[in-house]
Amino acid sequence: MTDVRPAPAAAAEALTDAGVSPARRRRRRVPIAPYLYVLPALILLGVWIYRPLLQTFQLSFYSWNLLPTQPLTPVGLQNYVSVVSSQQLRDALVNTGIYIGAFLVFSVVLPIAIALLSRQVGGRAKTVYQAIIFVPFLVTPVAAAAVWRWLLSDSGGAIPTVLQNFGIDIGDVLRSPTGAIWAIILIVGWQMLGFGVLVVSAGIAGINPDYAHAASIDGAGGWTILRRITLPLLSPTIVFLVLMTILLSAQWTYPMIDILTQGGPSDSTTNLYYLLYQIGFQNFDAGSAGAAGTLFFIAFSLLALGLVTLSDRLSFYDN
Amino acid sequence: MAFVPVADITLPVRTTATATRSHDHARSTVKTASRRHIRVPAVVGHIVLIVVAFASIFPIYWMFATAFRQPVDASSQTIFPWPISLDSFTTVWQQIPILSMIGNTFVMALSVAACQLVIAILAAYGFSMWQFPGKNVLFLFFIGSWLVPFQVTMIPNYVLISQLGLLGTIAGVIVPNICSAFAVMLMRQHMQSFPRELIDAAHMDGRNSWGILLRVVLPNMRPALAALGIMLFIEAWNNYLWPALIFQHQSNALVQVGIRSFLGSEGDNWGAIMAASGLACLPIFLIYLFLQRYIVDGFVRSGLR
């Protein structure tokens, strides 16, 4: 864990990827070998990511129920109109915001606090704590859903039973329109926490302690060092975790929503990703799913590109 | 509450010989000041970490505790399951082919990880060893694929898999996952830090690029390959969405899908459900127990790129 170093954002790096000596020697003629090495990955990427992306866009102008025998009927922009005007989309949009906001606490805020605190704890104990905190990240989603459904069960589950001893009755959380989303957040947050702690700890380990010394010699207190030195030097790690949370929260929430609530009760736990699944595979409306997917991809790309630009401006590299 | 780096107190400060004298005094005052006002006692750290570690591990402990209880005691709240009983596991064994489910999932995850690793090694080698026209554009294709959420592409992919006749098969789960752009990027990162001198020397010995990859680069990258391979395996094992789509109807082929239907059919038989869930996690837990260093390394590197 000591040999890791914060590196600049991959995107920026790819563009400045300067040639090295053997490569320069060969520049006179265009080499064939690198294309051959890259080709398999490129073809697969084309077939399984960019081809379906274009098809999703194409489908958004048709009406089709996913049955191979049924024809595709062109409908113009109708799919977009119906998707944008649906109440379900608005609910999903709001919930997606809540999910991402809450997950940022579990994947960024809490891990920073925990990683900073664990610096006070010496070698072996720290490793053991961190190893334990990481375990939930490895639990198969179906098992995580199952064990939390059991823990939260209103007939004999450990959490309601214990709370009842304190006179608190939470009832059946997963069937409550207000509580269910928080239960899902808690479960996914429980899984994400260890990953965040691991990444932040590695980021902190990569910071040269000389800066903090220099600052403390100049009379800076602990709080100032944290705010002016540690956090700025940690910013690439933080930006990475924020991006990761936004990019991957879908993959992490989907199984919980699918197994525990199916988006309910009354759409209170649905999000954009689950909505896409419902439109496509429950309503069998490939056209609307295409329209929603296209809108979703555009919004998502703008958000991510905005974040990357922002991070390039904010990030503070220890060069 | 504020924090001071531990290093502040424990490590010697590097100062130039001439400046040492004047700084010595300043340093000692800072040290006492930070001790007095700022440093959080290690006890607080221990307490917070113990609480967090307990919250992290309790659900997993409870899963196994419930699985080992006698079925009549499933909803008992005693901390230790006693008397220990294997009845829940027997129920699982009789109801679903749990062993073949785990075996199938193992084969699936191993194939996915192996394919992703091979494809990533090739592409990363091409990207990191040569300068060629179009390189940046091609690389942007790899980065750009991160922006495409899986859910956006799933319908056309589902249609293609069904046209290939792979719906409801393990091959249908594997095929779309053969290439991972993420693995390519991580591998490229590793290869770029590979010492140039070794490659140049092999060149002078008259080896071609394929020989260099097989005989020079790969043997020297075993730890990185192991870390990435294990990580890809865990990801493939824990993938839920795509297997759930490929096996939409009741199926006992893979643990993710099989246990989901078991969850539905067993209703409130928590002992059996926990036993099945515990078995589904067991292989990953064992890998973590024995190869923890590689796993942590793999995930941390992914975190810092």
XYZ file of C-alpha atoms in Angstrom:
624
model
C 0.000 0.000 0.000
C 3.008 2.247 0.297
C 3.923 2.251 -3.362
C 0.768 3.942 -4.566
C 0.939 7.480 -5.730
C -1.777 9.881 -6.763
C -1.663 10.253 -10.530
C -3.291 12.950 -12.660
C -6.709 12.232 -14.107
C -6.548 9.530 -16.739
C -8.161 11.725 -19.360
C -5.601 14.461 -19.037
C -2.839 11.903 -19.029
C -3.926 10.265 -22.246
C -3.660 13.545 -24.105
C -0.201 14.393 -22.889
C 1.113 10.874 -23.293
C 4.501 11.806 -24.710
C 6.520 9.496 -26.940
C 9.450 7.598 -25.522
C 12.718 6.776 -27.188
C 11.971 3.419 -28.860
C 8.696 4.791 -30.091
C 10.319 7.857 -31.570
C 12.775 5.760 -33.515
C 9.947 3.968 -35.186
C 7.942 7.016 -36.091
C 9.231 7.196 -39.657
C 6.874 4.494 -40.844
C 3.466 3.829 -39.388
C 3.728 0.671 -37.264
C 1.124 -2.040 -37.608
C 1.799 -3.943 -34.392
C 0.094 -1.568 -31.917
C -3.120 -1.612 -33.959
C -3.125 -5.388 -33.863
C -2.688 -5.408 -30.096
C -5.448 -2.860 -29.525
C -7.819 -4.331 -32.107
C -9.520 -7.085 -30.057
C -10.419 -4.693 -27.253
C -11.559 -2.075 -29.733
C -13.843 -4.459 -31.608
C -15.428 -5.702 -28.394
C -15.947 -2.158 -27.178
C -17.572 -1.297 -30.483
C -19.860 -4.319 -30.446
C -20.947 -4.223 -26.806
C -20.909 -0.506 -25.961
C -20.910 1.837 -28.950
C -23.120 -0.226 -31.265
C -25.867 -0.604 -28.629
C -25.510 3.070 -27.729
C -26.283 4.036 -31.340
C -29.108 1.503 -31.491
C -30.621 2.913 -28.310
C -30.641 6.307 -29.995
C -32.169 4.777 -33.119
C -34.837 2.897 -31.154
C -35.926 6.104 -29.456
C -37.712 7.155 -32.689
C -39.648 3.927 -33.050
C -42.342 2.039 -31.277
C -41.414 -1.567 -30.641
C -42.304 -4.199 -28.031
C -39.060 -6.217 -28.166
C -40.689 -9.123 -29.991
C -38.574 -10.158 -33.006
C -41.710 -10.838 -35.027
C -43.169 -7.367 -34.502
C -42.262 -4.512 -36.866
C -40.700 -1.250 -35.718
C -43.078 1.669 -36.285
C -41.565 5.135 -36.640
C -43.180 7.576 -34.198
C -40.977 10.645 -34.421
C -40.410 12.381 -31.113
C -43.434 10.889 -29.396
C -41.358 8.652 -27.123
C -39.433 11.645 -25.841
C -42.629 13.554 -25.153
C -44.195 10.709 -23.216
C -41.029 10.024 -21.210
C -40.415 13.649 -20.275
C -44.019 14.214 -19.247
C -44.262 11.099 -17.073
C -44.618 11.446 -13.330
C -42.488 8.320 -12.886
C -39.526 10.057 -14.478
C -39.852 12.982 -12.103
C -39.987 10.674 -9.072
C -37.001 8.728 -10.377
C -35.050 11.922 -10.995
C -35.661 13.226 -7.471
C -34.779 9.849 -5.964
C -31.598 9.601 -8.032
C -30.555 12.943 -6.574
C -31.307 11.753 -3.046
C -29.418 8.515 -3.623
C -26.308 10.214 -5.007
C -26.299 12.872 -2.291
C -26.645 10.299 0.466
C -24.058 7.970 -1.050
C -21.529 10.787 -1.161
C -21.730 10.775 2.632
C -20.923 7.056 2.720
C -18.273 7.040 0.009
C -16.525 10.377 0.626
C -17.387 12.201 3.867
C -17.392 9.291 6.302
C -14.339 7.601 4.732
C -12.330 10.817 5.075
C -13.318 11.118 8.740
C -12.598 7.450 9.394
C -9.284 7.465 7.523
C -8.132 10.581 9.391
C -9.125 9.036 12.703
C -7.381 5.783 11.909
C -4.112 7.668 11.505
C -4.208 8.023 15.278
C -4.328 4.267 15.579
C -1.139 2.351 15.149
C -0.037 -0.158 12.503
C -1.554 -3.583 13.008
C -4.797 -2.529 14.677
C -5.458 -0.085 11.851
C -4.911 -2.765 9.218
C -7.305 -5.089 11.007
C -10.031 -2.426 11.328
C -9.723 -1.493 7.696
C -9.757 -5.123 6.599
C -13.008 -5.669 8.530
C -14.632 -2.483 7.238
C -13.872 -3.612 3.673
C -15.656 -6.979 3.963
C -19.217 -5.746 3.180
C -17.946 -4.497 -0.189
C -17.283 -8.130 -1.125
C -20.718 -9.473 -0.212
C -22.688 -10.691 -3.217
C -25.590 -8.259 -3.745
C -28.255 -10.966 -3.449
C -26.832 -12.045 -0.108
C -26.610 -8.451 1.091
C -30.240 -7.900 0.142
C -31.269 -11.123 1.866
C -29.450 -10.501 5.134
C -30.727 -6.917 5.410
C -34.260 -7.996 4.654
C -33.876 -10.387 7.551
C -32.274 -7.766 9.838
C -35.088 -5.298 9.059
C -37.925 -7.839 9.085
C -40.791 -6.746 11.339
C -41.317 -10.300 12.525
C -38.190 -11.299 14.397
C -35.594 -9.177 12.622
C -32.743 -8.042 14.864
C -33.009 -4.283 14.287
C -36.760 -3.763 14.927
C -36.549 -6.151 17.902
C -33.688 -4.263 19.513
C -35.324 -0.904 18.832
C -38.565 -2.155 20.349
C -36.712 -2.726 23.585
C -36.008 1.003 23.571
C -39.661 1.733 22.835
C -39.090 2.618 19.173
C -41.380 0.958 16.656
C -40.127 1.258 13.104
C -42.606 -1.212 11.629
C -41.913 -2.738 8.239
C -39.361 -0.261 6.891
C -39.063 -1.756 3.428
C -42.828 -1.356 2.878
C -42.971 2.200 4.173
C -43.167 4.918 1.480
C -40.940 7.217 3.526
C -38.586 4.715 5.124
C -37.817 2.351 2.269
C -35.449 4.663 0.403
C -33.419 5.231 3.559
C -33.209 1.507 4.164
C -31.818 1.026 0.648
C -29.377 3.895 1.195
C -28.233 2.359 4.460
C -27.654 -1.033 2.851
C -25.735 0.274 -0.166
C -23.859 2.762 2.041
C -22.840 -0.123 4.276
C -21.320 -1.788 1.219
C -19.587 1.330 -0.112
C -17.996 2.539 3.105
C -15.051 0.137 3.140
C -14.112 0.925 -0.443
C -14.055 4.650 0.357
C -11.971 4.137 3.496
C -9.449 2.053 1.582
C -9.082 4.595 -1.211
C -8.865 7.609 1.103
C -6.310 5.878 3.349
C -4.138 5.124 0.349
C -4.496 8.736 -0.762
C -3.416 10.004 2.645
C -0.503 7.571 2.734
C 0.656 9.048 -0.555
C 0.908 12.579 0.830
C 4.411 13.662 1.665
C 4.504 14.447 5.419
C 7.134 17.159 4.849
C 4.398 19.636 3.894
C 2.643 19.231 7.214
C 5.969 19.665 9.027
C 6.786 22.794 7.160
C 3.359 24.192 7.945
C 3.531 23.300 11.613
C 6.928 24.983 11.845
C 5.269 28.069 10.438
C 2.805 27.802 13.273
C -0.140 26.170 11.559
C -2.498 24.228 13.823
C -3.943 20.828 13.088
C -7.176 22.194 11.647
C -5.331 24.565 9.324
C -3.038 21.785 8.112
C -6.037 19.609 7.401
C -7.877 22.323 5.496
C -4.945 23.889 3.674
C -2.664 20.914 3.020
C -4.166 17.477 3.541
C -7.547 18.035 1.886
C -6.187 19.905 -1.172
C -3.545 17.221 -1.728
C -6.294 14.644 -1.331
C -8.483 16.356 -3.921
C -7.669 13.979 -6.816
C -8.742 11.079 -4.605
C -11.880 12.920 -3.533
C -12.804 13.798 -7.106
C -12.248 10.180 -8.083
C -14.573 8.970 -5.337
C -17.239 11.501 -6.296
C -17.071 10.402 -9.937
C -17.097 6.757 -8.899
C -20.148 7.308 -6.703
C -22.053 8.981 -9.510
C -20.966 6.472 -12.149
C -21.421 3.325 -10.113
C -24.207 4.048 -7.645
C -26.585 2.606 -10.238
C -24.806 -0.703 -10.351
C -24.777 -0.833 -6.578
C -28.400 0.173 -5.949
C -30.005 -1.834 -8.740
C -29.890 -5.258 -7.062
C -31.206 -3.860 -3.767
C -34.105 -2.076 -5.454
C -34.859 -5.081 -7.633
C -34.802 -7.637 -4.835
C -36.162 -5.611 -1.917
C -38.716 -3.117 -3.187
C -39.065 -3.281 -7.000
C -39.029 0.504 -6.946
C -42.019 0.754 -4.586
C -43.932 1.405 -2.463
C -45.514 3.827 -4.958
C -42.230 4.597 -6.743
C -40.589 5.844 -3.555
C -37.372 3.872 -4.092
C -37.128 3.857 -7.878
C -34.320 5.684 -9.662
C -33.417 6.446 -13.271
C -31.608 3.174 -13.803
C -34.393 1.062 -12.387
C -36.914 3.052 -14.396
C -35.006 2.180 -17.585
C -35.236 -1.473 -16.673
C -38.954 -1.212 -15.948
C -39.757 0.577 -19.205
C -37.726 -1.920 -21.210
C -38.321 -5.255 -19.545
C -41.616 -4.843 -17.683
C -43.544 -2.595 -20.071
C -41.680 -3.998 -23.113
C -41.544 -0.508 -24.566
C -38.186 -0.425 -26.342
C -38.878 2.973 -27.913
C -39.527 4.788 -24.636
C -36.609 2.991 -23.051
C -34.473 4.217 -25.946
C -35.673 7.783 -25.482
C -35.125 7.698 -21.720
C -31.736 6.051 -22.233
C -30.653 8.681 -24.743
C -31.689 11.576 -22.494
C -30.103 9.863 -19.600
C -26.814 9.298 -21.438
C -26.627 12.947 -22.505
C -27.342 14.275 -19.003
C -24.940 11.820 -17.498
C -22.106 12.685 -19.904
C -22.557 16.409 -19.357
C -22.452 15.853 -15.609
C -19.303 13.720 -15.775
C -17.507 16.014 -18.228
C -18.427 18.991 -16.043
C -16.979 17.213 -13.037
C -13.756 16.332 -14.836
C -13.316 19.933 -15.991
C -14.087 21.176 -12.522
C -11.633 18.720 -10.998
C -8.860 19.819 -13.336
C -9.401 23.338 -12.108
C -9.698 22.428 -8.427
C -7.276 19.569 -8.123
C -4.013 20.178 -6.525
C -1.206 17.877 -7.523
C 1.901 17.119 -5.557
C 4.312 17.208 -8.490
C -12.381 18.586 16.562
C -9.198 18.716 14.529
C -6.491 16.372 13.461
C -2.762 16.536 13.215
C -0.812 14.092 11.079
C 0.757 11.443 13.269
C 3.960 12.090 11.405
C 4.120 15.511 13.025
C 4.888 14.037 16.365
C 6.772 10.910 15.528
C 8.987 11.657 12.537
C 12.063 13.865 12.653
C 11.752 17.090 10.730
C 14.152 17.524 7.852
C 15.932 20.823 8.134
C 19.139 22.118 6.642
C 22.174 22.172 8.927
C 22.315 25.941 9.087
C 18.682 26.419 9.916
C 18.454 23.732 12.565
C 19.276 25.928 15.501
C 16.672 28.625 14.970
C 13.971 26.136 14.091
C 14.531 23.808 16.993
C 12.848 26.108 19.427
C 9.907 26.825 17.163
C 9.389 23.174 16.503
C 9.272 22.171 20.129
C 6.639 24.803 20.919
C 4.509 23.661 18.013
C 4.806 20.121 19.191
C 3.631 20.857 22.694
C 0.906 23.115 21.357
C -0.418 20.452 19.065
C -0.277 17.878 21.811
C -2.211 20.088 24.123
C -4.914 21.410 21.827
C -5.251 19.374 18.710
C -4.261 15.776 18.813
C -7.193 13.405 19.154
C -6.256 10.685 21.575
C -5.727 7.281 20.024
C -8.511 5.979 22.287
C -11.086 8.021 20.374
C -9.764 6.557 17.137
C -10.034 3.051 18.526
C -13.570 3.587 19.787
C -14.836 5.033 16.495
C -13.130 2.321 14.461
C -14.455 -0.446 16.679
C -17.997 0.893 16.285
C -17.642 1.150 12.497
C -15.991 -2.262 12.226
C -18.777 -3.777 14.347
C -21.467 -2.204 12.145
C -19.640 -3.523 9.081
C -19.256 -7.077 10.227
C -22.432 -7.616 12.286
C -24.814 -8.269 9.359
C -22.380 -10.833 7.973
C -21.984 -12.464 11.369
C -25.762 -12.496 11.802
C -26.169 -14.182 8.429
C -23.980 -17.099 9.506
C -25.370 -17.104 13.065
C -28.928 -17.483 11.733
C -27.798 -20.148 9.278
C -26.322 -22.252 12.094
C -29.326 -21.964 14.447
C -31.873 -24.693 14.729
C -34.662 -23.814 12.280
C -37.168 -23.384 15.172
C -34.831 -20.806 16.768
C -34.283 -18.819 13.572
C -35.698 -15.634 15.000
C -33.999 -16.011 18.362
C -31.914 -12.957 19.240
C -29.200 -14.681 21.246
C -25.785 -13.600 20.103
C -24.378 -17.114 19.709
C -26.305 -19.805 17.855
C -26.751 -22.685 20.288
C -27.182 -25.581 19.854
C -25.504 -25.412 16.490
C -27.446 -27.134 13.751
C -26.781 -27.785 10.100
C -30.488 -28.271 9.299
C -30.718 -25.013 7.360
C -27.837 -26.055 5.139
C -29.455 -29.453 4.611
C -32.672 -27.724 3.535
C -30.747 -25.631 1.007
C -28.932 -28.711 -0.221
C -32.241 -30.512 -0.828
C -34.112 -27.571 -2.363
C -31.585 -26.182 -4.818
C -28.446 -27.520 -6.527
C -26.297 -25.086 -4.544
C -23.044 -26.831 -5.341
C -23.503 -26.732 -9.095
C -24.721 -23.122 -8.819
C -21.504 -22.151 -7.074
C -19.503 -24.194 -9.572
C -21.204 -22.499 -12.525
C -20.699 -19.063 -11.030
C -17.066 -19.921 -10.471
C -16.589 -20.966 -14.092
C -18.428 -17.847 -15.284
C -16.378 -15.465 -13.122
C -13.124 -17.209 -14.007
C -13.834 -17.037 -17.745
C -14.836 -13.387 -17.556
C -11.769 -12.433 -15.516
C -9.371 -14.418 -17.727
C -10.769 -12.967 -20.963
C -10.760 -9.423 -19.594
C -7.190 -9.849 -18.410
C -5.890 -11.172 -21.737
C -7.669 -8.518 -23.808
C -6.501 -5.806 -21.400
C -2.883 -6.996 -21.511
C -2.851 -6.867 -25.308
C -4.504 -3.465 -25.590
C -2.475 -1.918 -22.784
C 0.718 -3.194 -24.395
C -0.243 -1.593 -27.687
C -1.060 1.681 -25.986
C 1.950 1.927 -23.719
C 4.802 0.741 -25.959
C 4.128 2.591 -29.207
C 3.395 6.016 -30.488
C 1.029 5.700 -33.441
C -1.375 7.864 -35.429
C -4.828 7.935 -33.875
C -3.610 6.731 -30.508
C -5.249 9.508 -28.511
C -8.551 9.172 -30.345
C -8.591 5.428 -29.788
C -7.795 5.870 -26.137
C -10.629 8.358 -25.773
C -12.945 5.576 -26.980
C -11.890 3.580 -23.965
C -12.334 6.441 -21.510
C -15.604 7.445 -23.176
C -17.088 4.019 -22.601
C -17.195 4.895 -18.914
C -19.848 7.453 -19.704
C -22.225 4.865 -21.088
C -24.246 3.429 -18.208
C -24.972 -0.243 -18.571
C -28.722 0.344 -18.440
C -28.576 2.529 -21.556
C -27.141 -0.259 -23.713
C -28.910 -3.246 -22.212
C -31.850 -3.549 -24.627
C -29.794 -3.726 -27.864
C -27.344 -6.064 -26.135
C -30.199 -8.242 -24.952
C -31.561 -8.370 -28.483
C -28.165 -9.343 -29.909
C -27.674 -12.061 -27.313
C -31.096 -13.463 -28.086
C -30.311 -13.397 -31.831
C -27.139 -15.354 -31.089
C -29.302 -17.883 -29.253
C -27.502 -17.355 -25.963
C -30.429 -16.305 -23.748
C -30.572 -18.418 -20.623
C -27.025 -19.691 -21.053
C -23.859 -18.972 -19.094
C -22.147 -18.068 -22.371
C -24.708 -15.289 -22.718
C -23.510 -13.877 -19.409
C -19.847 -14.133 -20.379
C -19.778 -12.913 -23.986
C -20.721 -9.220 -23.532
C -18.239 -8.965 -20.642
C -15.131 -10.187 -22.454
C -13.628 -6.701 -22.638
C -13.434 -4.308 -19.704
C -12.320 -0.790 -20.598
C -11.512 -0.305 -16.960
C -9.069 -3.231 -16.982
C -7.413 -1.833 -20.116
C -6.856 1.528 -18.452
C -5.527 0.032 -15.241
C -3.220 -2.328 -17.125
C -1.899 0.514 -19.272
C -1.085 2.386 -16.085
C 0.974 -0.555 -14.870
C 2.754 -1.064 -18.177
C 3.745 2.551 -18.510
C 5.723 2.329 -15.309
C 7.566 -0.720 -16.600
C 11.310 0.020 -16.897
C 12.220 1.002 -20.468
C 15.767 -0.288 -20.174
C 14.564 -3.885 -19.951
C 12.514 -3.510 -23.107
C 15.304 -1.773 -25.008
C 17.720 -4.498 -23.974
C 15.349 -7.205 -25.179
C 15.013 -5.307 -28.451
C 18.752 -5.376 -28.920
C 18.726 -9.097 -28.261
C 16.558 -9.322 -31.345
C 13.249 -10.193 -29.668
C 10.078 -9.127 -31.412
C 7.269 -7.335 -29.580
C 5.334 -10.533 -28.894
C 8.426 -12.171 -27.415
C 9.070 -9.136 -25.253
C 5.499 -9.180 -23.961
C 5.598 -12.885 -23.106
C 9.178 -13.220 -21.864
C 10.003 -9.852 -20.378
C 6.938 -7.807 -19.486
C 4.467 -10.383 -18.178
C 6.833 -12.375 -15.931
C 7.837 -9.133 -14.255
C 4.270 -8.017 -13.693
C 2.920 -11.007 -11.817
C 1.780 -9.135 -8.682
C -0.081 -6.539 -10.719
C -1.661 -9.229 -12.874
C -2.726 -11.169 -9.788
C -4.250 -8.097 -8.173
C -6.176 -7.110 -11.284
C -7.230 -10.691 -12.021
C -8.656 -11.251 -8.545
C -10.470 -7.942 -8.678
C -12.054 -8.760 -12.037
C -13.042 -12.175 -10.702
C -14.797 -10.653 -7.682
C -16.579 -8.141 -9.861
C -17.767 -10.845 -12.228
C -18.897 -13.053 -9.336
C -20.896 -10.237 -7.768
C -22.445 -8.960 -10.978
C -26.206 -9.148 -10.673
C -27.973 -7.118 -13.339
C -26.837 -8.886 -16.499
C -27.161 -12.462 -15.175
C -30.625 -11.526 -13.885
C -31.614 -10.382 -17.395
C -30.113 -13.374 -19.181
C -31.819 -15.782 -16.752
C -35.088 -13.894 -16.375
C -37.212 -16.841 -15.410
C -36.585 -19.160 -12.542
C -33.161 -20.608 -12.939
C -30.641 -22.427 -10.839
C -27.635 -21.799 -13.032
C -25.869 -18.974 -11.157
C -25.965 -18.099 -7.448
C -27.211 -14.547 -8.005
C -30.282 -15.681 -9.883
C -30.807 -18.968 -8.059
C -30.812 -17.400 -4.614
C -33.154 -14.653 -5.723
C -35.763 -17.230 -6.663
C -34.985 -19.201 -3.510
C -35.660 -15.990 -1.538
C -39.087 -15.800 -3.102
C -40.008 -19.450 -2.682
C -38.826 -19.866 0.903
C -40.660 -16.788 2.199
C -39.870 -16.598 5.886
C -37.579 -19.591 6.222
C -34.781 -17.287 7.296
C -32.421 -20.032 8.381
C -32.397 -21.567 4.919
C -32.209 -18.182 3.173
C -29.241 -17.152 5.309
C -27.525 -20.491 4.721
C -27.880 -20.102 0.952
C -26.702 -16.471 1.085
C -23.735 -17.399 3.258
C -22.702 -20.122 0.834
C -22.917 -17.654 -2.066
C -20.451 -15.311 -0.336
C -18.131 -17.988 0.963
C -15.788 -18.336 -2.042
C -15.146 -14.573 -2.137
C -14.575 -14.467 1.627
C -12.053 -17.297 1.343
C -10.235 -15.527 -1.483
C -10.155 -12.370 0.619
C -8.817 -14.251 3.622
C -5.903 -15.736 1.693
C -5.149 -13.123 -0.937
C -6.036 -9.996 0.969
C -2.867 -8.165 -0.010
C -3.561 -8.527 -3.732
C -7.187 -7.550 -3.355
C -6.438 -4.420 -1.379
C -3.691 -3.536 -3.824
C -5.976 -4.061 -6.800
C -8.797 -1.948 -5.421
C -6.525 0.787 -4.108
C -4.781 1.094 -7.447
C -8.130 1.300 -9.145
C -8.939 4.097 -6.742
C -5.885 6.130 -7.572
C -5.472 5.185 -11.192
